Short mmCIF file of C-alpha atoms in Angstrom, two decimals:
data_model
loop_
_atom_site.label_atom_id
_atom_site.label_comp_id
_atom_site.label_asym_id
_atom_site.label_seq_id
_atom_site.Cartn_x
_atom_site.Cartn_y
_atom_site.Cartn_z
CA MET A 27 131.24 144.11 141.94
CA PRO A 28 130.25 140.44 141.40
CA ARG A 29 132.14 138.63 138.73
CA SER A 30 130.30 137.34 135.68
CA SER A 31 128.85 133.89 136.17
CA HIS A 32 130.65 130.81 134.91
CA TYR A 33 127.44 128.79 134.90
CA THR A 34 124.87 128.29 132.16
CA GLY A 35 121.31 128.67 133.39
CA LEU A 36 117.82 128.67 131.98
CA THR A 37 115.57 131.70 132.20
CA GLY A 38 111.90 131.99 131.49
CA VAL A 39 111.14 128.38 132.42
CA SER A 40 107.44 127.96 133.10
CA ASP A 41 106.14 125.97 136.06
CA ASP A 42 103.79 124.10 133.75
CA GLN A 43 106.55 123.02 131.35
CA PRO A 44 106.45 119.19 131.34
CA VAL A 45 109.44 117.50 132.93
CA LYS A 46 111.13 114.97 130.68
CA ALA A 47 113.62 112.16 131.12
CA GLY A 48 116.45 111.81 128.64
CA VAL A 49 118.70 109.10 127.27
CA LEU A 50 122.01 110.32 125.91
CA LEU A 51 123.72 107.79 123.67
CA VAL A 52 127.44 108.48 123.30
CA ASN A 53 129.65 106.94 120.63
CA LEU A 54 133.34 107.47 119.95
CA GLY A 55 133.07 110.01 117.14
CA THR A 56 134.16 110.57 113.58
CA PRO A 57 135.83 113.21 111.45
CA ALA A 58 133.55 115.46 109.44
CA ALA A 59 135.09 114.30 106.17
CA PRO A 60 137.59 111.67 104.94
CA THR A 61 140.35 114.25 104.47
CA ALA A 62 143.63 114.98 106.20
CA LYS A 63 142.36 118.47 107.03
CA ALA A 64 139.32 117.06 108.83
CA LEU A 65 141.32 114.32 110.51
CA ARG A 66 143.83 116.62 112.22
CA PRO A 67 141.46 118.28 114.74
CA TYR A 68 139.60 115.01 115.29
CA LEU A 69 142.79 113.06 116.02
CA ALA A 70 144.16 115.90 118.14
CA GLU A 71 141.08 115.73 120.37
CA PHE A 72 140.96 111.93 120.45
CA LEU A 73 144.65 111.21 120.96
CA GLY A 74 145.04 114.23 123.22
CA ASP A 75 142.65 112.70 125.77
CA PRO A 76 144.71 111.57 128.80
CA ARG A 77 142.24 108.71 129.29
CA VAL A 78 143.28 107.29 125.90
CA ILE A 79 147.05 107.80 126.11
CA GLU A 80 148.46 107.56 129.63
CA TYR A 81 151.85 109.10 129.05
CA PRO A 82 153.32 112.14 130.81
CA ARG A 83 151.49 115.06 129.25
CA TRP A 84 154.54 117.07 128.24
CA LEU A 85 156.13 114.08 126.51
CA TRP A 86 152.95 112.98 124.76
CA GLN A 87 152.17 116.49 123.52
CA LEU A 88 155.60 116.63 121.90
CA ILE A 89 155.07 113.25 120.23
CA LEU A 90 151.48 114.00 119.23
CA HIS A 91 152.03 117.44 117.70
CA GLY A 92 155.60 116.91 116.58
CA VAL A 93 155.19 113.54 114.89
CA ILE A 94 151.78 111.86 114.88
CA LEU A 95 149.62 114.74 113.66
CA ARG A 96 152.09 115.29 110.83
CA ILE A 97 152.02 111.67 109.65
CA ARG A 98 148.76 110.01 110.64
CA PRO A 99 146.03 112.29 109.16
CA PRO A 100 146.76 111.42 105.49
CA ARG A 101 146.91 107.70 106.31
CA SER A 102 143.70 107.81 108.31
CA ALA A 103 142.01 109.86 105.59
CA HIS A 104 142.81 107.12 103.07
CA ALA A 105 141.29 104.49 105.37
CA TYR A 106 138.15 106.55 105.97
CA GLY A 107 137.86 107.16 102.25
CA ARG A 108 137.53 103.41 101.68
CA ILE A 109 134.36 103.18 103.82
CA TRP A 110 132.80 106.65 103.45
CA THR A 111 129.27 106.59 102.06
CA PRO A 112 127.19 109.17 100.17
CA GLN A 113 125.38 109.79 103.47
CA GLY A 114 128.65 110.36 105.32
CA SER A 115 130.53 108.51 108.04
CA PRO A 116 129.14 104.99 108.68
CA LEU A 117 129.55 105.46 112.43
CA ARG A 118 127.63 108.74 112.39
CA VAL A 119 124.87 107.45 110.09
CA GLY A 120 124.53 104.17 111.99
CA SER A 121 124.50 105.86 115.39
CA GLU A 122 121.82 108.31 114.27
CA ALA A 123 119.68 105.42 113.01
CA LEU A 124 120.15 103.62 116.33
CA ALA A 125 119.14 106.73 118.29
CA ALA A 126 116.03 107.15 116.12
CA GLY A 127 115.11 103.49 116.61
CA LEU A 128 115.57 103.77 120.37
CA GLN A 129 113.35 106.86 120.47
CA THR A 130 110.58 105.00 118.66
CA GLU A 131 110.94 101.97 120.95
CA LEU A 132 110.83 104.04 124.15
CA ASP A 133 107.82 105.97 122.86
CA GLN A 134 106.02 102.64 122.56
CA ARG A 135 107.22 101.03 125.79
CA ALA A 136 107.18 103.86 128.35
CA PRO A 137 104.64 106.51 129.35
CA GLY A 138 107.28 109.20 128.83
CA PRO A 139 108.07 111.79 127.88
CA ILE A 140 111.58 110.47 127.21
CA ARG A 141 113.91 112.30 124.86
CA VAL A 142 116.73 110.39 123.13
CA ALA A 143 119.80 112.25 121.88
CA LEU A 144 123.13 111.24 120.38
CA ALA A 145 126.54 112.71 121.19
CA MET A 146 130.06 111.95 120.06
CA ARG A 147 132.89 111.84 122.57
CA TYR A 148 135.20 113.35 119.96
CA GLY A 149 133.89 115.59 117.21
CA GLU A 150 130.32 116.74 116.78
CA PRO A 151 127.75 116.83 118.26
CA SER A 152 129.66 117.11 121.52
CA VAL A 153 128.56 115.75 124.87
CA ALA A 154 128.40 119.27 126.34
CA HIS A 155 126.27 120.60 123.49
CA GLN A 156 123.78 117.75 123.68
CA ILE A 157 123.41 117.91 127.46
CA GLU A 158 122.77 121.65 127.27
CA GLN A 159 120.22 121.09 124.50
CA LEU A 160 118.47 118.36 126.46
CA GLN A 161 118.23 120.70 129.41
CA ARG A 162 116.65 123.36 127.19
CA ASP A 163 114.17 120.75 125.99
CA GLY A 164 112.99 120.20 129.56
CA VAL A 165 115.03 117.11 130.50
CA ARG A 166 115.46 117.03 134.27
CA ARG A 167 116.40 113.35 134.62
CA LEU A 168 119.15 111.93 132.41
CA VAL A 169 120.56 108.47 131.71
CA VAL A 170 123.89 108.43 129.88
CA LEU A 171 124.44 105.28 127.82
CA PRO A 172 127.93 105.02 126.29
CA LEU A 173 127.78 102.68 123.29
CA TYR A 174 130.65 100.58 124.63
CA PRO A 175 129.37 97.21 125.92
CA GLN A 176 132.62 96.56 127.81
CA TYR A 177 133.90 99.20 130.24
CA SER A 178 137.35 100.69 129.79
CA ALA A 179 138.81 103.87 131.21
CA THR A 180 139.83 104.68 127.62
CA SER A 181 136.22 104.69 126.42
CA THR A 182 133.41 104.78 128.98
CA GLY A 183 135.70 106.43 131.51
CA SER A 184 136.36 109.22 129.05
CA VAL A 185 132.62 109.68 128.47
CA ILE A 186 132.13 110.05 132.22
CA ASP A 187 134.84 112.74 132.22
CA ALA A 188 133.05 114.62 129.44
CA VAL A 189 129.71 114.42 131.26
CA ALA A 190 131.30 115.65 134.49
CA ASP A 191 132.98 118.55 132.67
CA SER A 192 129.64 119.49 131.14
CA PHE A 193 127.82 119.38 134.45
CA LYS A 194 130.39 121.73 135.97
CA THR A 195 129.12 124.48 133.66
CA LEU A 196 125.39 124.06 134.43
CA ARG A 197 123.67 126.11 137.10
CA TRP A 198 120.93 123.46 137.52
CA PRO A 199 122.18 120.06 136.30
CA PRO A 200 119.63 117.29 135.76
CA GLU A 201 119.48 114.19 137.92
CA LEU A 202 122.05 111.81 136.50
CA ARG A 203 122.53 108.07 136.04
CA ILE A 204 125.32 106.51 133.98
CA ILE A 205 125.39 102.99 132.56
CA ASN A 206 128.96 101.75 133.01
CA ASP A 207 128.70 98.65 130.83
CA TYR A 208 126.35 95.98 129.51
CA HIS A 209 128.87 93.33 128.48
CA ASP A 210 126.94 90.41 130.02
CA ASN A 211 123.41 91.80 129.84
CA PRO A 212 121.18 88.88 128.79
CA GLY A 213 119.28 90.95 126.23
CA HIS A 214 122.53 92.12 124.65
CA ILE A 215 123.97 88.60 124.49
CA GLU A 216 120.74 87.33 122.93
CA ALA A 217 120.81 90.12 120.33
CA LEU A 218 124.40 89.23 119.41
CA ALA A 219 123.62 85.51 119.21
CA GLN A 220 120.54 85.99 117.05
CA SER A 221 122.43 88.33 114.73
CA ILE A 222 125.14 85.71 114.18
CA GLU A 223 122.61 82.90 113.75
CA HIS A 224 120.60 84.90 111.22
CA TRP A 225 123.77 85.71 109.31
CA TRP A 226 124.76 82.04 109.27
CA ALA A 227 121.28 81.05 108.08
CA ALA A 228 121.62 83.42 105.13
CA ASN A 229 125.30 82.89 104.29
CA GLY A 230 126.33 79.52 105.67
CA ARG A 231 128.68 78.92 108.56
CA GLY A 232 132.45 79.27 108.37
CA ASP A 233 135.03 76.88 109.79
CA LYS A 234 135.51 79.02 112.90
CA LEU A 235 134.11 82.17 114.52
CA LEU A 236 136.55 84.82 115.71
CA LEU A 237 135.43 87.59 118.09
CA SER A 238 137.68 90.61 117.62
CA PHE A 239 137.59 93.31 120.29
CA HIS A 240 139.41 96.64 120.27
CA GLY A 241 142.69 96.36 122.15
CA ILE A 242 144.19 98.47 124.93
CA PRO A 243 147.71 98.40 126.41
CA GLU A 244 148.25 95.55 128.86
CA ARG A 245 149.51 97.96 131.49
CA TYR A 246 146.04 99.53 131.68
CA VAL A 247 144.60 96.17 132.70
CA GLN A 248 147.43 95.64 135.17
CA ALA A 249 146.50 99.02 136.67
CA GLY A 250 142.93 97.85 137.28
CA ASP A 251 140.98 98.34 134.05
CA PRO A 252 138.27 95.61 133.86
CA TYR A 253 138.08 95.63 130.04
CA PHE A 254 139.94 92.36 129.41
CA GLN A 255 137.82 90.40 131.88
CA GLN A 256 134.62 91.85 130.45
CA CYS A 257 135.61 90.94 126.88
CA GLN A 258 136.29 87.39 128.07
CA ALA A 259 132.91 87.30 129.82
CA THR A 260 131.10 88.43 126.67
CA ALA A 261 132.89 85.77 124.63
CA ARG A 262 132.12 83.07 127.20
CA ARG A 263 128.42 83.90 127.39
CA LEU A 264 128.13 84.13 123.62
CA ARG A 265 129.96 80.83 123.24
CA GLU A 266 127.54 79.18 125.65
CA ARG A 267 124.51 80.69 123.95
CA LEU A 268 125.65 79.53 120.49
CA GLY A 269 126.60 76.08 121.74
CA LEU A 270 130.23 76.34 120.63
CA ASP A 271 133.43 75.23 122.32
CA GLU A 272 136.72 77.11 122.67
CA SER A 273 138.09 75.60 119.46
CA GLN A 274 135.11 76.90 117.48
CA LEU A 275 134.79 80.42 118.93
CA LEU A 276 138.04 82.31 119.45
CA LEU A 277 138.91 85.70 120.98
CA SER A 278 141.40 88.31 119.75
CA PHE A 279 142.20 92.03 119.99
CA GLN A 280 142.70 94.52 117.18
CA SER A 281 143.78 98.11 116.50
CA ARG A 282 147.02 98.18 118.49
CA VAL A 283 149.41 101.07 117.92
CA GLY A 284 152.92 101.81 119.12
CA ARG A 285 155.55 99.43 120.41
CA GLU A 286 154.30 98.48 123.86
CA ARG A 287 152.48 95.22 124.49
CA TRP A 288 148.70 95.35 124.05
CA LEU A 289 146.04 92.78 124.90
CA HIS A 290 146.62 89.61 122.95
CA PRO A 291 146.26 87.46 120.95
CA TYR A 292 146.36 90.08 118.21
CA THR A 293 143.70 89.83 115.52
CA ASP A 294 146.05 90.27 112.55
CA ALA A 295 148.39 87.56 113.84
CA THR A 296 145.46 85.27 114.66
CA VAL A 297 143.88 85.40 111.20
CA ARG A 298 147.27 84.60 109.62
CA GLU A 299 147.83 81.69 112.02
CA LEU A 300 144.38 80.26 111.36
CA ALA A 301 144.94 80.41 107.62
CA ALA A 302 148.31 78.68 108.03
CA GLN A 303 146.58 75.95 110.08
CA GLY A 304 144.23 75.19 107.20
CA VAL A 305 141.14 77.22 108.10
CA LYS A 306 139.53 78.16 104.77
CA ARG A 307 136.44 80.15 105.77
CA LEU A 308 136.71 82.39 108.80
CA ASP A 309 133.77 84.33 110.24
CA VAL A 310 134.62 87.44 112.28
CA ALA A 311 132.31 89.42 114.55
CA CYS A 312 133.19 92.48 116.66
CA PRO A 313 130.95 92.49 119.76
CA GLY A 314 132.71 95.52 121.25
CA PHE A 315 131.36 97.82 118.54
CA ALA A 316 127.68 98.77 118.72
CA VAL A 317 127.76 100.33 115.26
CA ASP A 318 129.94 99.59 112.25
CA CYS A 319 132.86 101.97 111.85
CA LEU A 320 136.42 102.26 110.57
CA GLU A 321 137.66 99.46 112.84
CA THR A 322 135.10 96.96 111.57
CA LEU A 323 134.53 97.95 107.94
CA GLU A 324 138.11 98.80 106.97
CA GLU A 325 140.35 97.09 109.49
CA ILE A 326 138.49 93.78 109.71
CA ALA A 327 136.47 93.44 106.49
CA MET A 328 139.30 94.77 104.28
CA GLN A 329 142.74 94.68 105.93
CA ASN A 330 142.39 91.46 107.87
CA ARG A 331 140.53 89.81 105.00
CA ASP A 332 143.62 90.47 102.88
CA PHE A 333 145.93 89.14 105.63
CA PHE A 334 143.88 85.94 105.84
CA ILE A 335 143.87 85.31 102.09
CA GLU A 336 147.57 86.13 101.71
CA ALA A 337 148.33 83.53 104.40
CA GLY A 338 146.42 80.81 102.55
CA GLY A 339 142.82 81.23 103.62
CA GLN A 340 140.00 81.43 101.10
CA GLU A 341 137.40 83.71 102.63
CA LEU A 342 137.12 85.97 105.67
CA ARG A 343 133.49 87.00 106.19
CA TYR A 344 132.73 89.92 108.49
CA ILE A 345 129.43 89.64 110.37
CA PRO A 346 128.04 93.19 110.72
CA ALA A 347 127.61 94.95 114.04
CA LEU A 348 124.16 95.13 115.58
CA ASN A 349 123.70 98.70 114.31
CA ASP A 350 120.00 99.71 114.42
CA SER A 351 118.71 96.13 114.35
CA ALA A 352 115.52 95.31 116.24
CA GLY A 353 117.54 93.17 118.66
CA GLN A 354 119.88 95.97 119.66
CA VAL A 355 117.13 98.58 119.84
CA SER A 356 115.05 96.32 122.07
CA SER A 357 117.93 95.37 124.37
CA LEU A 358 119.09 98.98 124.80
CA ALA A 359 115.54 100.15 125.48
CA ALA A 360 115.16 97.53 128.21
CA LEU A 361 118.56 98.49 129.62
CA ALA A 362 117.69 102.21 129.70
CA LEU A 363 114.31 101.59 131.31
CA ARG A 364 115.88 99.39 133.99
CA HIS A 365 118.24 102.23 134.90
CA MET A 366 115.29 104.65 134.96
CA GLN A 367 113.47 102.69 137.64
CA GLY A 368 111.72 105.04 140.03
CA TRP A 369 111.27 107.77 137.43
CA PRO A 370 107.66 108.38 136.37
CA GLU A 371 108.64 108.70 132.72
CA ALA A 372 109.72 105.03 132.74
CA GLY A 373 106.46 103.83 134.26
CA ALA A 374 108.23 102.50 137.32
#
């Protein structure tokens, strides 16, 4: 007797059903609510990912479930509560707006049909659910676009894992292309530069511009992760485009946890040092985040603003992420279409 199938298939598919291409945007994810109850499963999934925490599994599971998930959810819930909006999580709302904008842009620029969907690496909607839904919608060619401009095994690498796990369950997976990074893509750099210039035109220019990227442990880079070099490349290209020198545009890394050494200089230490050196107005942008989220709205615009003022500075001004701006929508559309070359839906 044959065993029951482990693969998900489609039945009743008509030969005349139009074939579509798809673009799956993937962002980090968010809890469903700013509560400790909602944070526990979200953090368990996020921090339980071996791509994120490279410790021996047995040891990390003891630490995660024995200590961290007992302590961190209430603290994280408080932080999320400071930025939560009536519409929900800023990351979820902003990512949905970006996906909608990209759909409109691709509808205008390509013959199609191209279907845009949004997934979260942790939380809902999951990568597996969205890929299965795209398949049901007739998508036979798929581009996966993780919303991480700089590649890291902790972010884009984890998305690739989730896509691979999803494909393992499909009887007839679609053709697949994955965009590893776009850290030095000219359209992306131009979108970042114009966003900063427009913000300066409306608000004036601070004494210095600090680019704060999410940190990772140094040992990950020593093991071959290209993230540090790609952050430096983004900063260098943006510095050149804005016509600034190394004393005017600085680079730092935020969000470190634990006791081991992470990429440095650290953002919190940097803003304090700049204030102590006499910098009064500090502008901060976060080019590693496609959409505003906890790390930008609470950690930078609130926590580090307080650190800067307490150390003697007058004003720390956070320059918003690109979000669903025309510049980001246009640059991501061009990026997706370039990776669709040869597919009829892209007009190539």
